[in-house]
Coordinates of C-alpha atoms in Angstrom, one line a residue:
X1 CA -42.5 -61.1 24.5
X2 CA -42.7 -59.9 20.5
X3 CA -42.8 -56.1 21.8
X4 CA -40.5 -56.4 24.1
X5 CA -38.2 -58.0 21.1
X6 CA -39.1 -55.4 18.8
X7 CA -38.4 -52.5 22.1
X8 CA -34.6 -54.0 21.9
X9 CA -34.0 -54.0 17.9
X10 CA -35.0 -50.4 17.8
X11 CA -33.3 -49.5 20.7
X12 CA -30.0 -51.2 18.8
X13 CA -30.9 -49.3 16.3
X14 CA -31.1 -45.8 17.3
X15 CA -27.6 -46.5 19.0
X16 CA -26.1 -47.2 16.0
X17 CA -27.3 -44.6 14.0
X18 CA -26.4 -42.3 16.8
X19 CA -22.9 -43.4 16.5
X20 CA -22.7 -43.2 12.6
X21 CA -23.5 -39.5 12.9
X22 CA -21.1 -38.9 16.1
X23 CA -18.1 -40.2 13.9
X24 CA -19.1 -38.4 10.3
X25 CA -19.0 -35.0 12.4
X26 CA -15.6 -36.1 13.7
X27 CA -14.3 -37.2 10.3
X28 CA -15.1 -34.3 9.3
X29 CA -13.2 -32.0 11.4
X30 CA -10.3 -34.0 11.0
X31 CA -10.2 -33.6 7.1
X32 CA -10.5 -29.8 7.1
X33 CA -7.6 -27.5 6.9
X34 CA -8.4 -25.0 9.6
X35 CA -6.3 -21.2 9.0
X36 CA -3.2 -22.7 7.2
X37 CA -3.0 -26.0 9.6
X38 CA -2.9 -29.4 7.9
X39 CA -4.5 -31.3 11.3
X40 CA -2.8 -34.9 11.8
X41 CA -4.5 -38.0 11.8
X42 CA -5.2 -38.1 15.1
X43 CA -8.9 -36.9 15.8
X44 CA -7.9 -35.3 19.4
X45 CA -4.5 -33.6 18.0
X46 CA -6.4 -31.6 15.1
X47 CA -9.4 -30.3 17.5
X48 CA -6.6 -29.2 20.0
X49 CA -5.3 -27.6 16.9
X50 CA -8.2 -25.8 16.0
X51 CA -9.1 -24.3 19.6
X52 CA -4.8 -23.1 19.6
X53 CA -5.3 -21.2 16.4
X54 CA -8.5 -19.4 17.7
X55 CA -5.9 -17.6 20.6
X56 CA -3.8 -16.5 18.0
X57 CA -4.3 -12.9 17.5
X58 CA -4.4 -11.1 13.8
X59 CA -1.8 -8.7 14.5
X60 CA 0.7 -8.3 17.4
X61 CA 4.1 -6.3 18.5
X62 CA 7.5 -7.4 18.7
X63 CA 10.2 -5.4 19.5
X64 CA 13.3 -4.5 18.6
X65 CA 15.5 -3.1 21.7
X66 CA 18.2 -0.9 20.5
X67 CA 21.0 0.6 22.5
X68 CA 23.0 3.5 20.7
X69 CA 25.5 6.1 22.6
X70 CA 23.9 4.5 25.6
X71 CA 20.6 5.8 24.7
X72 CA 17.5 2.8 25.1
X73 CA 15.1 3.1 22.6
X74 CA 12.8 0.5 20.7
X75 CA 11.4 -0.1 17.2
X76 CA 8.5 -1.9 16.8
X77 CA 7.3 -4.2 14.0
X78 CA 3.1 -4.7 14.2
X79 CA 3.0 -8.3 12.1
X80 CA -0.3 -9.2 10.7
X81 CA -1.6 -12.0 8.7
X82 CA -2.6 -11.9 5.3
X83 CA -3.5 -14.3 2.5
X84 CA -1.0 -15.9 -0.4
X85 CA -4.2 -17.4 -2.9
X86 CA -1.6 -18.6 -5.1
X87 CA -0.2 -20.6 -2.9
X88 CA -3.3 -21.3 -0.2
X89 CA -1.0 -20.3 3.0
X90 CA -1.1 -17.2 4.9
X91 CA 2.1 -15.2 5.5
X92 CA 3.5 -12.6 7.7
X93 CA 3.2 -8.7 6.8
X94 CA 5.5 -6.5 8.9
X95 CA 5.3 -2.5 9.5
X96 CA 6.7 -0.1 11.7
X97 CA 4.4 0.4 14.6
X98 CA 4.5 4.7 14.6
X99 CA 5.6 5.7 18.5
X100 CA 7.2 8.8 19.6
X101 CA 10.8 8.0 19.1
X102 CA 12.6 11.3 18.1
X103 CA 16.2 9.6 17.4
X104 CA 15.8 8.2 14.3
X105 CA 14.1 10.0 11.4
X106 CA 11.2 8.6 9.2
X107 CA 13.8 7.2 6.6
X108 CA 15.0 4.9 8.2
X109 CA 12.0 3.6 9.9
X110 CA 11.1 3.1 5.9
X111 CA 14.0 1.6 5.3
X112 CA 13.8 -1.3 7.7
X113 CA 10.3 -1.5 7.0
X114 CA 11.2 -2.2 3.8
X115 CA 13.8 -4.7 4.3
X116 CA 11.8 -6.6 7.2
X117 CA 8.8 -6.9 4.2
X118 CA 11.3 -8.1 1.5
X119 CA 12.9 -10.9 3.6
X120 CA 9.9 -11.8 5.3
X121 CA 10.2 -15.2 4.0
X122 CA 13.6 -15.2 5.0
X123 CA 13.7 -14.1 8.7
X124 CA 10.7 -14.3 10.2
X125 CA 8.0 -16.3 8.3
X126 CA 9.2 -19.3 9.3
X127 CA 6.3 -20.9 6.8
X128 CA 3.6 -20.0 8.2
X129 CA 2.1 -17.1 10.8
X130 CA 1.4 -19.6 13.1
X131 CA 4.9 -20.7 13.2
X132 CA 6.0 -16.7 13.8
X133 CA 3.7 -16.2 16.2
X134 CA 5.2 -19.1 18.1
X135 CA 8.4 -18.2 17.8
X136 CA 8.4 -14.8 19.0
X137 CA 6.0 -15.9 21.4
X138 CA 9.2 -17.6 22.7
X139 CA 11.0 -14.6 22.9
X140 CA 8.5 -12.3 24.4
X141 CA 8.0 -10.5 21.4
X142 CA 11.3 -9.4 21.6
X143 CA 14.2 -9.9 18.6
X144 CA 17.7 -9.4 19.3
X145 CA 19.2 -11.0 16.0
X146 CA 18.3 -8.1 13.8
X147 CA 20.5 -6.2 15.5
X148 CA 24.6 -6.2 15.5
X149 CA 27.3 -4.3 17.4
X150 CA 30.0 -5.6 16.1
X151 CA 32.0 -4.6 12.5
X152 CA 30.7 -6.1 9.4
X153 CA 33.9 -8.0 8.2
X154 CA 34.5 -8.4 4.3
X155 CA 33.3 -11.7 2.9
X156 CA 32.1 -12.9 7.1
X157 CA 28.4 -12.9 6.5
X158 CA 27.6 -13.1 10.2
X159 CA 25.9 -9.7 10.5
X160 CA 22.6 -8.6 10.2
X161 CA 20.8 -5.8 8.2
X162 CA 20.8 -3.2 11.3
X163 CA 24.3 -2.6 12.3
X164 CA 25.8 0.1 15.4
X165 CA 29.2 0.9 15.1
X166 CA 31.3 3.8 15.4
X167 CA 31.7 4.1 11.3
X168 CA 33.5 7.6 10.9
X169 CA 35.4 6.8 14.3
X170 CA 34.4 10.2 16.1
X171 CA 33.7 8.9 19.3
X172 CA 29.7 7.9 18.6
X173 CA 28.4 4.8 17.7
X174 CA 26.4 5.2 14.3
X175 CA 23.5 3.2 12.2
X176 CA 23.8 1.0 8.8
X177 CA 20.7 -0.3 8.0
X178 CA 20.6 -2.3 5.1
X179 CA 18.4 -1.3 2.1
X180 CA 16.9 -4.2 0.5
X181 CA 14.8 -2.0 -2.0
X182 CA 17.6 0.0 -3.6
X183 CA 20.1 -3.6 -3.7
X184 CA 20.5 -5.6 -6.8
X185 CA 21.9 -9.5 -6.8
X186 CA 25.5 -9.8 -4.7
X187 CA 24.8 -5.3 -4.8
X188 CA 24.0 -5.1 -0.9
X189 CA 22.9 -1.1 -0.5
X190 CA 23.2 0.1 3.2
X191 CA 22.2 3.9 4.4
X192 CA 24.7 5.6 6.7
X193 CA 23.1 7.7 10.0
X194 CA 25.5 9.7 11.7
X195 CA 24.7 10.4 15.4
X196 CA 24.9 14.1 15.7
X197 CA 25.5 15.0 19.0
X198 CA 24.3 18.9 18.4
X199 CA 20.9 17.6 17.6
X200 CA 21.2 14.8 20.0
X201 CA 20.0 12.1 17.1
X202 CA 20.8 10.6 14.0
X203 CA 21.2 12.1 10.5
X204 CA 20.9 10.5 7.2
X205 CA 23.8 10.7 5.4
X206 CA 22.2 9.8 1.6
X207 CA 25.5 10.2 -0.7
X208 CA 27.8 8.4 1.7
X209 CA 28.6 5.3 0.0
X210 CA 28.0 7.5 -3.3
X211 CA 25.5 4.5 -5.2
X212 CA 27.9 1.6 -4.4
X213 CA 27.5 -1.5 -2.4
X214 CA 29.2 -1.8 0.8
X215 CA 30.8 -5.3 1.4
X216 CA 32.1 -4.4 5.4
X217 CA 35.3 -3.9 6.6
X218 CA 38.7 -5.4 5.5
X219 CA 40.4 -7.6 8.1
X220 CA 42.3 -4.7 9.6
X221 CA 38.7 -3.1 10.9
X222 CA 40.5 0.3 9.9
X223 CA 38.9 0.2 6.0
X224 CA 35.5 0.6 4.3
X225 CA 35.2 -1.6 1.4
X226 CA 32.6 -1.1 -1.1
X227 CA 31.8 -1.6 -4.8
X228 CA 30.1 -2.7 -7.6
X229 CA 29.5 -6.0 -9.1
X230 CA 27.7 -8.2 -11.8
X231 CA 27.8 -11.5 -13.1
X232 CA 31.5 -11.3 -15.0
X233 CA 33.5 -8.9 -12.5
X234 CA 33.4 -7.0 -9.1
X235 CA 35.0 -3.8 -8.8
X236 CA 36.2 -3.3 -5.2
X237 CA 37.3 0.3 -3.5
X238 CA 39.0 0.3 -0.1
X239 CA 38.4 3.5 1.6
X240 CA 39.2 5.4 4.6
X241 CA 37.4 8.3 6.1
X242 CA 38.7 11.7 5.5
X243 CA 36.4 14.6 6.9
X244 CA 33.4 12.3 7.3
X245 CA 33.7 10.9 3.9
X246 CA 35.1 8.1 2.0
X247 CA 38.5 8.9 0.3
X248 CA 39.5 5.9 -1.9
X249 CA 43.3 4.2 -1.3
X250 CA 43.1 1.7 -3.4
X251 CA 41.1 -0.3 -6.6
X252 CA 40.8 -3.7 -7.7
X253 CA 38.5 -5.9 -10.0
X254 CA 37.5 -9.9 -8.9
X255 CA 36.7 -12.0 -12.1
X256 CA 33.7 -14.6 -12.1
X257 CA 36.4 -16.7 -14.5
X258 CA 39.2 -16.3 -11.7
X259 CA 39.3 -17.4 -8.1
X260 CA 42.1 -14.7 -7.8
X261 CA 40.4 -12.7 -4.8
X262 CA 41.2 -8.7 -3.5
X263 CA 42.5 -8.0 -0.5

């Protein structure tokens, strides 16, 4: 009777030590941050957490479908994770994925390039890689809302940095892409590419807007408005094309200390 008594307490105890170690190795997974991810409190959410992340690859595609002159072609931005150790979070790195496109010359591949890595944190980080994986994952690695077909009205911020439109109105539909390496503070840069139907693609047109900001159109669609501006005046030009260049028709200057506005 006294082994069989002590059979039982040691049996008791090998069950509860058993399940001391069980729980420790759970406790620790849920108190680790795995890649960037904070797991929740509960113990089944954060190890479903950690076998999503593993499926997430460290560099993908998305592509940017462009329609010009009725011409299909894509750009495509290879995004890859990389490490913020100030911060402790990873982040999105974007770069033009080199392809065989002959339409648009290596500027302005480097321009967007640029302007996709500047805003980053802007446009498509959305906090974390995870997070923009997700969401173009969503979209099947497609975007559509860099992209915009429709004139870039004067003080209507509703466009985005890649703009078609017909600018020097000669019949073809031409690029802006907005430079986010050449702009200063309320100084947005854009670079002009003319479609050039001779050479059947477009041509960077690097003196166009002559070092000055480009602000859109005025409300007539008809005028170009660009200018200069700091943090005590803006100096606006309206201009019209005149042999595939901007002629100026008329000037005026916006104060900081006024809310007189141009135009």
């Amino acid at each position: 009777m006294k082994n069989y008594i002590l059979i039982l307490i040691l049996l008791i105890s090998c069950a509860r030590n058993q399940s001391k170690r069980t729980s420790i190795n759970i406790a620790k997974i849920d108190s680790t941050e795995i890649d960037g991810k904070i797991p929740t409190s509960s113990k089944n959410q954060s190890i479903q957490k950690y076998v999503d992340t593993l499926s997430i690859p460290l560099q993908y595609v998305v592509t940017i479908p462009l329609e010009v002159n009725k011409k299909k072609m894509d750009i495509r931005l290879r995004l890859s994770k990389s490490e913020n150790l100030a911060g402790r979070k990873n982040y999105t790195i974007a770069e033009i994925q080199e392809d065989t496109n002959s339409f648009l010359p290596k500027s302005a591949y480097e321009c967007i390039e640029g302007t996709v890595e500047l805003q980053h944190w802007q446009v498509i980080n959305k906090n974390s890689y995870y997070n923009t994986y997700d969401y173009y994952k969503s979209k099947d690695f497609k975007e559509n809302d860099f992209v915009n077909k429709k004139k870039m009205i004067f003080r209507n911020e509703d466009y985005n940095f890649i703009s078609v439109t017909d600018v020097d109105n000669d019949g073809y539909e031409d690029l802006l892409i907005l430079d986010l390496s050449s702009s200063m503070r309320d100084n947005e840069m854009y670079q002009f590419y003319k479609w050039s139907e001779k050479e059947n693609k477009f041509i960077f047109m690097s003196d166009f807007f002559d070092k000055a900001a480009f602000y859109g159109w005025d409300k007539t669609g008809k005028h170009l408005i660009t200018g200069v501006s700091d943090t005590k005046e803006r100096t606006l030009y309206k201009n019209k094309i005149v042999g595939g260049k901007l002629k100026t028709i008329d000037q005026c200057t916006e104060y900081a200390v006024s809310d007189q506005l141009c135009w």
